[in-house]
Short mmCIF file of C-alpha atoms and ligand atoms in Angstrom, two decimals:
data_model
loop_
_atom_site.label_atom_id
_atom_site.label_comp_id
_atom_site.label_asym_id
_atom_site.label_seq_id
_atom_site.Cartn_x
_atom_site.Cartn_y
_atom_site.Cartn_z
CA UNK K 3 122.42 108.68 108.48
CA UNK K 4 124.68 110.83 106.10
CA UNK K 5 124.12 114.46 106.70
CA UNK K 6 125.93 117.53 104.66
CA UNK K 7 126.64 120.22 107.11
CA UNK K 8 128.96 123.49 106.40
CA UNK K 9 131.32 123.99 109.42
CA UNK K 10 133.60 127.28 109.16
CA UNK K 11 132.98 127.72 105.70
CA UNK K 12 133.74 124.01 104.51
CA UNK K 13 131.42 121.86 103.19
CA UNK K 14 131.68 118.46 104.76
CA UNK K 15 129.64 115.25 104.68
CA UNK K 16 129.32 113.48 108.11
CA UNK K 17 127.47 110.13 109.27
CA UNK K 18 125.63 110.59 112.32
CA UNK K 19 123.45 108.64 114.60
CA UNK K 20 119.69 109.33 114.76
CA UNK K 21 119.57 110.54 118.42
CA UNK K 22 123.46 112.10 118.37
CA UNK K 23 124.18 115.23 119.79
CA UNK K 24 125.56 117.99 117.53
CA UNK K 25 128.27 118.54 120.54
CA UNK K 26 129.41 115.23 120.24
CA UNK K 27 129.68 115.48 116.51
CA UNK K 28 131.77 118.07 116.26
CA UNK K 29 134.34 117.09 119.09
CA UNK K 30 134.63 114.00 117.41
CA UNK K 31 135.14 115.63 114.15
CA UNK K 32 138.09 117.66 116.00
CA UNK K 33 136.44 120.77 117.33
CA UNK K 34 137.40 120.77 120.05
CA UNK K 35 136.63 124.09 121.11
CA UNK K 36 133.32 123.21 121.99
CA UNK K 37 132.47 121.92 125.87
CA UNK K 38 129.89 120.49 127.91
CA UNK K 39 129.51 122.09 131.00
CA UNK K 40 126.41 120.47 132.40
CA UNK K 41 123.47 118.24 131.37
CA UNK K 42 121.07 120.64 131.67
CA UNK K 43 120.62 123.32 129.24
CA UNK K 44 122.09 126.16 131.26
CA UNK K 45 125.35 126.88 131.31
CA UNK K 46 125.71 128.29 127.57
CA UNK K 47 129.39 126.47 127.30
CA UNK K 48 128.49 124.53 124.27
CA UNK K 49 127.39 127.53 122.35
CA UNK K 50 128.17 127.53 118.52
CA UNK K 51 126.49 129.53 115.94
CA UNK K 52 124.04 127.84 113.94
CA UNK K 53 123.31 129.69 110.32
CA UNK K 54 124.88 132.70 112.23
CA UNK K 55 122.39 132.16 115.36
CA UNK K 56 124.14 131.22 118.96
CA UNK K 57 122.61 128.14 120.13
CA UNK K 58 123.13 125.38 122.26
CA UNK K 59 125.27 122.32 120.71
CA UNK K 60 123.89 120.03 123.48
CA UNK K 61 120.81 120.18 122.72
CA UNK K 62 120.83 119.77 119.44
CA UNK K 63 120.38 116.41 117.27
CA UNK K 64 123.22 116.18 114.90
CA UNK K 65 120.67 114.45 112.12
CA UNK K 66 119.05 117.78 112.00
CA UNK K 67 122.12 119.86 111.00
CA UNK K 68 121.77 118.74 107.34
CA UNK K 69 121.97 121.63 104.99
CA UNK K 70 122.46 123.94 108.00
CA UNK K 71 125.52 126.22 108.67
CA UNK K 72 127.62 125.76 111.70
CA UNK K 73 130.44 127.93 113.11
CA UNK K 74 132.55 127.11 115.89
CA UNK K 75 135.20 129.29 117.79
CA UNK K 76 137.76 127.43 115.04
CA UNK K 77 135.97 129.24 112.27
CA UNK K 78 136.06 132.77 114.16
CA UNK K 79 139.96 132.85 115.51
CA UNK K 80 140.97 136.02 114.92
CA UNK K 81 138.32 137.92 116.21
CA UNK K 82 137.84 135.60 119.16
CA UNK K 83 141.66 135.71 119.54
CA UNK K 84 141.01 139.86 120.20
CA UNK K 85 138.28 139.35 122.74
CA UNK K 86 140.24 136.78 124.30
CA UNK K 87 143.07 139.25 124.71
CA UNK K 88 140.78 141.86 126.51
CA UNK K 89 139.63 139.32 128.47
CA UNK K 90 142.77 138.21 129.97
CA UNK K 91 143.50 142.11 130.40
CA UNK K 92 141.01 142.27 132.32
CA UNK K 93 141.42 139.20 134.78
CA UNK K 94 138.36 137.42 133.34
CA UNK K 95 139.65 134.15 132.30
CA UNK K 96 140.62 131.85 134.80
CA UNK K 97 140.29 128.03 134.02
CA UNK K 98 139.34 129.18 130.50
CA UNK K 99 136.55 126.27 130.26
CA UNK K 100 134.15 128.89 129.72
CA UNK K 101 135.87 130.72 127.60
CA UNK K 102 134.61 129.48 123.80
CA UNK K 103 130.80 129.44 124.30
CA UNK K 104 131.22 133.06 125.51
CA UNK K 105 133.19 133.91 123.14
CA UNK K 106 130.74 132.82 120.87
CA UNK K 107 128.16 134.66 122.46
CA UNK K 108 129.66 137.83 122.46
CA UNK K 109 130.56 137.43 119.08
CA UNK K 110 126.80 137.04 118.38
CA UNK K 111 125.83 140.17 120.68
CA UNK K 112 128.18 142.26 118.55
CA UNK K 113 126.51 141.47 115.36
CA UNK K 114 122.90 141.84 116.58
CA UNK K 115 122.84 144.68 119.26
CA UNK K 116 123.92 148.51 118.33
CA UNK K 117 124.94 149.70 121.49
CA UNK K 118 123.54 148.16 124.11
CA UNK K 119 123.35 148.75 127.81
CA UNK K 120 124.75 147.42 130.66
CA UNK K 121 121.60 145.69 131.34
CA UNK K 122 121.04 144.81 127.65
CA UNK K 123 124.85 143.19 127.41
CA UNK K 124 123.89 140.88 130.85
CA UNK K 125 120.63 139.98 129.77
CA UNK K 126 122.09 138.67 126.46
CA UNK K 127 124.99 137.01 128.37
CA UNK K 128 122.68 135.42 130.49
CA UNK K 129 122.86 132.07 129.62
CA UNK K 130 126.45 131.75 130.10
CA UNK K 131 128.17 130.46 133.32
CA UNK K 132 131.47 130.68 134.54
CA UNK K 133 132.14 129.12 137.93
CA UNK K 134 135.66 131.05 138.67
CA UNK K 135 134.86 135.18 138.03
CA UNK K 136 132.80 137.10 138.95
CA UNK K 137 131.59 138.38 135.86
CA UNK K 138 132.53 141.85 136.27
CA UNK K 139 135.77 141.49 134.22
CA UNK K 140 133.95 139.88 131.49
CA UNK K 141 131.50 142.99 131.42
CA UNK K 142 134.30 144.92 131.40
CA UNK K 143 136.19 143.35 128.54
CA UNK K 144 132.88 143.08 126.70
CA UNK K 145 132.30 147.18 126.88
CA UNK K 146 135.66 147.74 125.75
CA UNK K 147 135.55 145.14 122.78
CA UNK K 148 131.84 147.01 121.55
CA UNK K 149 133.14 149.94 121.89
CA UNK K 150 130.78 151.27 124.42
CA UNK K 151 131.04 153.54 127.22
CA UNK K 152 133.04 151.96 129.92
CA UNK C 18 119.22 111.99 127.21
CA UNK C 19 116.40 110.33 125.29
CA UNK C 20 116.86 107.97 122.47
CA UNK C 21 115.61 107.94 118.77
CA UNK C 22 115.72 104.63 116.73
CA UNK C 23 115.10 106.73 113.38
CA UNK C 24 114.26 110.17 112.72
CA UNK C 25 111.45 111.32 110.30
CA UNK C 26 111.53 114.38 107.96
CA UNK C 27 107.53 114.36 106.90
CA UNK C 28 106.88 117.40 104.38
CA UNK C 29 103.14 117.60 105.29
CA UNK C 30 101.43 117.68 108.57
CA UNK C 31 99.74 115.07 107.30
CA UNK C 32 102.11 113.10 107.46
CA UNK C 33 103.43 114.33 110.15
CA UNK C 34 100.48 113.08 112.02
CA UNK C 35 100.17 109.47 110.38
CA UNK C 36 103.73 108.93 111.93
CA UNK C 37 102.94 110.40 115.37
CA UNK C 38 99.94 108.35 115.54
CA UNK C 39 101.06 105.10 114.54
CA UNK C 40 102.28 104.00 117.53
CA UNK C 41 102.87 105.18 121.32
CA UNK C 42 106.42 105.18 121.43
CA UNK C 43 106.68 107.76 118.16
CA UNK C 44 107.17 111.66 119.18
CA UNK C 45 107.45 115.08 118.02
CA UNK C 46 110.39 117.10 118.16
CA UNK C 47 110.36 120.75 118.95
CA UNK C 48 113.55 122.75 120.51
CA UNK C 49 114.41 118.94 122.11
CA UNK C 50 115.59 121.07 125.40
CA UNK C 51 112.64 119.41 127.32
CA UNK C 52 112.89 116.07 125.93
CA UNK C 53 116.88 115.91 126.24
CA UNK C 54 115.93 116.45 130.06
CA UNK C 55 114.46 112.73 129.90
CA UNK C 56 114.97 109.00 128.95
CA UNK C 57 112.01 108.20 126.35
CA UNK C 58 112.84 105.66 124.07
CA UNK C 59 110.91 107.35 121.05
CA UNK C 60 110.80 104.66 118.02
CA UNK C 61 109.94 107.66 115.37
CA UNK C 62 110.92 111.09 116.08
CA UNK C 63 109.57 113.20 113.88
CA UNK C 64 111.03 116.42 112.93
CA UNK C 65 108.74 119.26 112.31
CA UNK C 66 111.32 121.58 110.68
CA UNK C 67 110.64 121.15 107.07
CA UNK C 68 106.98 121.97 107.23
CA UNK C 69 107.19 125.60 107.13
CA UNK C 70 105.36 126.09 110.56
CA UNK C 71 108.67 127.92 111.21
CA UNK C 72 107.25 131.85 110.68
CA UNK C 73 105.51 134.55 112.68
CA UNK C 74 103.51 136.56 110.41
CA UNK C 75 101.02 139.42 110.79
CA UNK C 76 97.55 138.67 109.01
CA UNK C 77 93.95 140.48 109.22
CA UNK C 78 93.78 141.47 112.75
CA UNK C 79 95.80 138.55 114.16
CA UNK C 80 99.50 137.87 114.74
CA UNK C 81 99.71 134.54 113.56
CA UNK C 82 102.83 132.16 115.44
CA UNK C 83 103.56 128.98 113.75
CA UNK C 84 104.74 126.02 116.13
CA UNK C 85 108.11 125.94 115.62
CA UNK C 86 108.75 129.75 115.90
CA UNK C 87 111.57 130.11 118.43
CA UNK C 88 110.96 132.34 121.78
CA UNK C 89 113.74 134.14 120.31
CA UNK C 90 112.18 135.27 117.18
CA UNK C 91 109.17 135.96 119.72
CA UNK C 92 111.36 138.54 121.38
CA UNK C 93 112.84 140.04 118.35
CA UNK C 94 109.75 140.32 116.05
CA UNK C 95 108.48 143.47 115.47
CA UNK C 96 104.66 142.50 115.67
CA UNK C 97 105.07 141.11 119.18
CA UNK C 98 107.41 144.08 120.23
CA UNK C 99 104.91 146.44 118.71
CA UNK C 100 101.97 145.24 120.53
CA UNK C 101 100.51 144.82 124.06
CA UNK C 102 102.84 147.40 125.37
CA UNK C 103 106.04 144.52 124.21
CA UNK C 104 104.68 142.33 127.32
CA UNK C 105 105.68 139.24 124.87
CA UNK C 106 109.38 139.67 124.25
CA UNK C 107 109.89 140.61 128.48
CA UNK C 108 107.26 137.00 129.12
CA UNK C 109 110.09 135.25 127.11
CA UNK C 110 113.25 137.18 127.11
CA UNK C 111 113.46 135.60 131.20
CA UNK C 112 113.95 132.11 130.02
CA UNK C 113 117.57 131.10 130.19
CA UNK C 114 119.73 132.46 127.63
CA UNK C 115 119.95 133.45 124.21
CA UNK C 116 121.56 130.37 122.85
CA UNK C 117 118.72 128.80 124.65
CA UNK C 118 116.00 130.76 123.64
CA UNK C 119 116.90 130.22 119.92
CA UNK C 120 116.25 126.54 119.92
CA UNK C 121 112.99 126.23 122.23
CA UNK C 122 109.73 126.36 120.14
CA UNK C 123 106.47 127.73 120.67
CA UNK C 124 103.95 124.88 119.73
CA UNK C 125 105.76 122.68 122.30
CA UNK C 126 105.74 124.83 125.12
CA UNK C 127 102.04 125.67 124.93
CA UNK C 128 100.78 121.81 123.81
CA UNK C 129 102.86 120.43 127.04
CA UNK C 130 101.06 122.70 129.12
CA UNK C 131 104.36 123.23 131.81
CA UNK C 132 102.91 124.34 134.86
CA UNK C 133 106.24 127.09 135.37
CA UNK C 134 105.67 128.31 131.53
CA UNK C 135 106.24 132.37 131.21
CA UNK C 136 104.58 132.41 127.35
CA UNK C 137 101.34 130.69 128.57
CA UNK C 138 100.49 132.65 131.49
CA UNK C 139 101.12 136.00 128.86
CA UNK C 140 99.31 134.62 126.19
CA UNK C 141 96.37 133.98 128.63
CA UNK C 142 95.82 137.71 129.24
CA UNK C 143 95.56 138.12 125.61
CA UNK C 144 93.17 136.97 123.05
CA UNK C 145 94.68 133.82 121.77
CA UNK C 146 93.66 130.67 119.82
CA UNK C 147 95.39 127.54 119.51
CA UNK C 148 95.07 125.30 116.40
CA UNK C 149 95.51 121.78 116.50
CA UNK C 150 95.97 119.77 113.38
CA UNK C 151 93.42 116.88 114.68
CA UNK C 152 91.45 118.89 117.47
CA UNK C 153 90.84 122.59 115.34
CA UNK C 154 90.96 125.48 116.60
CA UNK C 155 89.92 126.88 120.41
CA UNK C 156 90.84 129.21 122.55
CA UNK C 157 93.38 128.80 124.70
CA UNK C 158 91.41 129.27 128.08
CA UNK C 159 89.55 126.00 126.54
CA UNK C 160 92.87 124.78 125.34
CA UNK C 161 94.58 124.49 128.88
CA UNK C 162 90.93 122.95 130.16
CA UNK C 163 91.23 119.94 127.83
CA UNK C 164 92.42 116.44 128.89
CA UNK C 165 95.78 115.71 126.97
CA UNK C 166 95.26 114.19 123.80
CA UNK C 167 98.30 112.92 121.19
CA UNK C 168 98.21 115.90 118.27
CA UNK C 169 99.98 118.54 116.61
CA UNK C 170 99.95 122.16 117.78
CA UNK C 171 100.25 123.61 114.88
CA UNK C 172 99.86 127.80 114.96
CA UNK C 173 98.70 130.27 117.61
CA UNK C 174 96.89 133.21 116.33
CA UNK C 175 96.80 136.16 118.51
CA UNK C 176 94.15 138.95 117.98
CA UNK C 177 95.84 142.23 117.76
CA UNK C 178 93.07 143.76 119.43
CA UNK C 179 95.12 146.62 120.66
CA UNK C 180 95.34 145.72 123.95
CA UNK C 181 97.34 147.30 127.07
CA UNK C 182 99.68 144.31 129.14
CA UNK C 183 101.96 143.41 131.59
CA UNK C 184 104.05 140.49 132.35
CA UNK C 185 105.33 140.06 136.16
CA UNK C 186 107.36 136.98 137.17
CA UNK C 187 108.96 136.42 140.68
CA UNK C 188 112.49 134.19 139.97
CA UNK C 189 115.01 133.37 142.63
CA UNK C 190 117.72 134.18 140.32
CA UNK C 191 117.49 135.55 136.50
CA UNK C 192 117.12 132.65 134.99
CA UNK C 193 115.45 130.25 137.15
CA UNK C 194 112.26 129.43 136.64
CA UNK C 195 109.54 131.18 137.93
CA UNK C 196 108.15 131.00 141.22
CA UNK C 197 104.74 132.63 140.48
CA UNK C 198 104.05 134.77 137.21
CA UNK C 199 100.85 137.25 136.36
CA UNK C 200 99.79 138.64 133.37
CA UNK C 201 97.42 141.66 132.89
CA UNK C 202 95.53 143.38 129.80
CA UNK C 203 93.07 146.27 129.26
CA UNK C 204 91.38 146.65 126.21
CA UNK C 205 89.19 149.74 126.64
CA UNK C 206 87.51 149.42 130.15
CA UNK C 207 87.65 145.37 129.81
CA UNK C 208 90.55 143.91 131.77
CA UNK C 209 92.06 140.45 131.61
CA UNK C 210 94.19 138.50 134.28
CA UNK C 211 96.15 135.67 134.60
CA UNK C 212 98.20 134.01 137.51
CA UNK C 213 100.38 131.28 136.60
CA UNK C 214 103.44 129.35 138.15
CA UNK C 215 100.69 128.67 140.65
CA UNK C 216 102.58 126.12 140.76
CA UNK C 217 100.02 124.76 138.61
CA UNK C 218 99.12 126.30 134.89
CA UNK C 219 97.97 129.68 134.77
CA UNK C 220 94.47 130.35 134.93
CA UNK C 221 92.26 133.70 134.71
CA UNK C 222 91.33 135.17 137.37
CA UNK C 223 87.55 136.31 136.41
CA UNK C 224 86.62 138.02 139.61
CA UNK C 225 89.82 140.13 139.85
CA UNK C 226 88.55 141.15 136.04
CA UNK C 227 85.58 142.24 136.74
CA UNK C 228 86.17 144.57 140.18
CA UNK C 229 88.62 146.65 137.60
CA UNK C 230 86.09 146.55 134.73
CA UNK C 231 83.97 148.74 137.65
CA UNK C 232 86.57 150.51 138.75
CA UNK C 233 88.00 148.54 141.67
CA UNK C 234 91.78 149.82 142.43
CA UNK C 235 94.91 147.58 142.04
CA UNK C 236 95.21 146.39 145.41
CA UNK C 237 91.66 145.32 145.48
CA UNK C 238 91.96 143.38 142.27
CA UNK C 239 95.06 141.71 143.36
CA UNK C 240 93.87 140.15 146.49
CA UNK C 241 90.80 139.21 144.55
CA UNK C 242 92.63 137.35 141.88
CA UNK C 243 94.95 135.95 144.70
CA UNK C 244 91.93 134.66 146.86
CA UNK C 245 89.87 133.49 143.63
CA UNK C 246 92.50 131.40 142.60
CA UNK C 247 93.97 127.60 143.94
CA UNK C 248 97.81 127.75 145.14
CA UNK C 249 100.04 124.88 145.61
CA UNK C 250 103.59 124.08 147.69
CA UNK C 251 106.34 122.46 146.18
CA UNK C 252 110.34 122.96 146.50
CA UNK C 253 110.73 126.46 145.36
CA UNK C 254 108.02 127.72 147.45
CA UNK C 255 104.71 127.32 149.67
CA UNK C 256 101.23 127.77 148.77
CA UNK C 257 100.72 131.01 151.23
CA UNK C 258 104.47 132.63 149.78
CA UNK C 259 102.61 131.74 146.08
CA UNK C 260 99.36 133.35 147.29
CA UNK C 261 100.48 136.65 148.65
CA UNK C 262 103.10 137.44 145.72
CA UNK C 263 100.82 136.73 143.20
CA UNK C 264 98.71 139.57 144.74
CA UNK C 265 101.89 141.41 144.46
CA UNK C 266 102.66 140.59 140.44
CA UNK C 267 98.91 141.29 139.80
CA UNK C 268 99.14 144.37 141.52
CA UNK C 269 102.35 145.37 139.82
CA UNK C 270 100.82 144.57 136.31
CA UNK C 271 97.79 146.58 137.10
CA UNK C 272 99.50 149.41 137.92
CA UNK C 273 101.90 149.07 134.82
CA UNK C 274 98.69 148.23 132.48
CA UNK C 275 96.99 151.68 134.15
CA UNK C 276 100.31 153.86 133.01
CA UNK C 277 99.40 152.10 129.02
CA UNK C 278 97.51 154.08 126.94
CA UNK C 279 95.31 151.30 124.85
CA UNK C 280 94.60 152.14 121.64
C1 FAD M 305 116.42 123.92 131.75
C2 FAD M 305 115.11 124.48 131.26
C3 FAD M 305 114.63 125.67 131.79
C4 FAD M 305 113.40 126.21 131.36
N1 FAD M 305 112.95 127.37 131.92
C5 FAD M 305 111.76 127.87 131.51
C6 FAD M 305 111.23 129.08 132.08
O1 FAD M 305 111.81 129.69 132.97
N2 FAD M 305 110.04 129.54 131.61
C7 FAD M 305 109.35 128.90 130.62
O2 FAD M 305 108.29 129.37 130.23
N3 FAD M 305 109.82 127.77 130.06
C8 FAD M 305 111.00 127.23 130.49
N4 FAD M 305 111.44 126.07 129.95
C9 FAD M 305 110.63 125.38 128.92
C10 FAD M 305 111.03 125.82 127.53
O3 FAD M 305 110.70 127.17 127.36
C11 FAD M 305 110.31 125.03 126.44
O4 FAD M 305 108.97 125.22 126.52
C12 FAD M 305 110.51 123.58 126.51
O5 FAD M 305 111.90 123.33 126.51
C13 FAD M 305 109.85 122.86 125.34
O6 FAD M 305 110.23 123.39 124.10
P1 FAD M 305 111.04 122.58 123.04
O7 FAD M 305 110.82 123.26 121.74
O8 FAD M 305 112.43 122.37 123.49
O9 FAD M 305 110.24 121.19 123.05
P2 FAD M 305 110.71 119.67 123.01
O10 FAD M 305 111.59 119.35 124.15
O11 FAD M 305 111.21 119.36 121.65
O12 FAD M 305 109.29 118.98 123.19
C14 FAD M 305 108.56 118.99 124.40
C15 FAD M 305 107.31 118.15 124.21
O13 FAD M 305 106.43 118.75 123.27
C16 FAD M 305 106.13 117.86 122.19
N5 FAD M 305 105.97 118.70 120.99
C17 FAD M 305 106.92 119.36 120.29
N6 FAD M 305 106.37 120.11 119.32
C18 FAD M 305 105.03 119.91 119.38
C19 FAD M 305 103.90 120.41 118.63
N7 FAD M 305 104.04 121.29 117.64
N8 FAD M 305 102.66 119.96 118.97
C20 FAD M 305 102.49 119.08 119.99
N9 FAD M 305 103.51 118.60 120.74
C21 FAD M 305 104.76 119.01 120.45
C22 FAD M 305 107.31 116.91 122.17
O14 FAD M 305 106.97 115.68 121.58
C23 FAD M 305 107.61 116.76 123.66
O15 FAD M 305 106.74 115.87 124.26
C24 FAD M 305 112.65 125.53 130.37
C25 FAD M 305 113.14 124.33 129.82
C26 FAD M 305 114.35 123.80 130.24
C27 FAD M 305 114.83 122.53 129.62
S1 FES M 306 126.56 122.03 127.90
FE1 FES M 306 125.64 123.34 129.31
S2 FES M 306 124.26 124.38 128.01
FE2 FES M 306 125.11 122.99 126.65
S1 FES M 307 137.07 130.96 133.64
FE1 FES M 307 136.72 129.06 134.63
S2 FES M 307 134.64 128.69 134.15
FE2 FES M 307 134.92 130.64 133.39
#
């Protein structure tokens, strides 16, 4: 079925399968910025925004998408491209695999909480798993790109 | 990963329904995070997005929750925040992440009845209905009693009765699910609890109710509720481990609910 999605700002018509999954839809249309990390809903690395919302491009039928507004990492480079440099500052990228969705996500936090806590950053990063640091970096890199209190 | 042969975009529950119920192998779609878990074939899927159940709004005495609200929007609106002491956003705000939380829907999580669910075992301890397009409106004590039949949740309607509440949930790690959860509301000198996660659905616990409507203290209550109630083993924990934290969430939530002032 033909489906008219916006992705980064352009509007694009794309023909999708009934039960295909928005991930899969958008790698093949050459983001590929977005992963799969596991088959299960958890690990957050297939997060895009969907009309400015972070959510979960795996679990997502493609068919549903029409009208809707997608960004991907793509769409957000520059500011991503800053976060990514305090991230490497602060030794929290390693393999990198994890590195869009969270971007993604923290992009999201930044628009929707005023200055959170510690515990409000990690409960909004919660869904997002990296399997080579230990986090603590990223929390760092996070307080410095809001601005918070380090 | 399940599979869809075509996907419907009905405007009307009606028709929403008349698809559903034309033949076994049709579905609903909610979030899709539970039915991505699995391999049904469904023949129709049909999409409940464009019916405008989509909406948490505050109405005559009720927060009303349509079906495919989002436990995110749960969390974030200010009616839920507002009310029974914000138990509602911290019931939901444990399940996964965000991203997550932003696709999962309300009407599927209470119609499927998930023994682990956080919302249910909150929304228990409150005064809640559950309206279903073919079956009407109950409660949802009478709700979760009810042999499954094929139907559309369609809205939740919570009385904003100006209840006290508490949410406790015992998780091996943040975002796990739970191992055991409790719920517990005072309105006045009437109190309300629920144990769920048992690992069955949650269920009230009417005697540990009554010892605090007459004044019983917390730990009395909680080994009431824990001894009134049925406990099961499975993977992520035994039935006696179930039993004696639950006495320990109800407890918890007792105390919290006694530190509320209810209006
Ligand atoms: C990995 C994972 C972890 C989870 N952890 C937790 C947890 O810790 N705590 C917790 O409480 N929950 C948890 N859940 C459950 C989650 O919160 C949702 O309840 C669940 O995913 C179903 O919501 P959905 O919108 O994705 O439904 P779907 O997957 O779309 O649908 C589930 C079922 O409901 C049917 N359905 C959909 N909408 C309706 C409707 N309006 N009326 C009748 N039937 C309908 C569908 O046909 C399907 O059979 C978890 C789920 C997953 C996948
Ligand atoms: S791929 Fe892991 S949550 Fe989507
Ligand atoms: S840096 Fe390797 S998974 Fe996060």
């Amino acid at each position: 079925m033909r489906i008219e999605v916006t992705i980064n700002g352009h509007k694009t018509a794309l023909e999708v399968a009934p039960d295909e999954i928005l991930a899969d839809t958008l790698r093949a249309a050459g983001f590929a910025s977005v992963r799969r990390g596991c088959d299960t809903t958890n690990c957050g690395l297939c997060t895009v925004w969907v009309d400015g919302r972070p959510t979960l491009s795996c679990a997502i039928l493609a068919a549903r998408m029409d009208g809707r507004d997608i960004t991907t990492i793509e769409g957000v480079a520059g500011e991503a491209e800053a976060f990514a440099r305090l991230l490497v500052a602060e030794g929290a990228e390693q393999c990198g695999f994890c590195s869009p969705g969270f971007i993604m996500t923290v992009l999201a936090m930044k628009r929707e909480l005023a200055d959170p806590t510690d515990d409000e950053i990690i409960h909004y990063l919660t869904g997002n798993l990296c399997r080579c640091t230990g986090y603590m970096g990223q929390l760092r890199a996070v307080k410095k790109f809001l601005e918070v209190r380090p | 990963m399940f599979t869809v042969k075509e996907l419907v975009r009905p405007q009307t529950l009606a028709e929403a329904y008349r698809t559903l119920t034309e033949h076994p192998d049709n579905a609903l779609l909610g979030g899709c995070a539970f039915l991505r878990l699995g391999n049904r074939k469904i023949a129709a899927a049909v999409d409940l997005s464009r019916i405008g159940l989509d909406y948490i709004r505050e109405t005559e005495g009720f927060i009303e929750v349509g079906a495919m609200a989002t436990f995110r929007a749960l969390e974030n609106h200010p009616a839920c925040r507002e009310n029974f002491s914000g138990m509602l956003p911290r019931a939901v705000g444990n399940v996964l992440g965000v991203q997550f939380r932003n696709l999962v829907t309300v009407g599927a999580s209470v119609f499927s009845k998930y023994g682990f669910s956080d919302l249910i075992t909150a929304l228990l301890a409150l005064d809640t209905d559950v309206e279903l397009h073919a079956g009407g409106r109950m409660p949802l004590a009478v709700f979760l009693d009810k042999p499954y039949t094929r139907d559309i949740l369609t809205r939740i309607y919570i009385r904003k009765d100006g209840r006290a509440a508490a949410y406790q949930s015992l998780r091996n790690s943040a975002s796990d699910f739970p191992v055991v959860n409790a719920a517990v509301a005072r309105l006045g000198d009437r109190w309300t609890v629920a144990v769920g996660a048992r690992p069955a659905g949650a269920r009230l616990a009417p005697a540990a109710a009554a010892a605090l409507d007459g004044g019983a203290d917390p730990g009395e209550a909680a080994a009431l509720a824990a001894g009134e109630l049925a406990f099961g083993g499975n993977l992520k924990a035994s039935a006696e481990y179930r039993r004696a934290m639950a006495a320990v969430l109800v407890k918890r939530a007792v105390l919290e609910v006694s530190k509320c002032a209810s209006k």
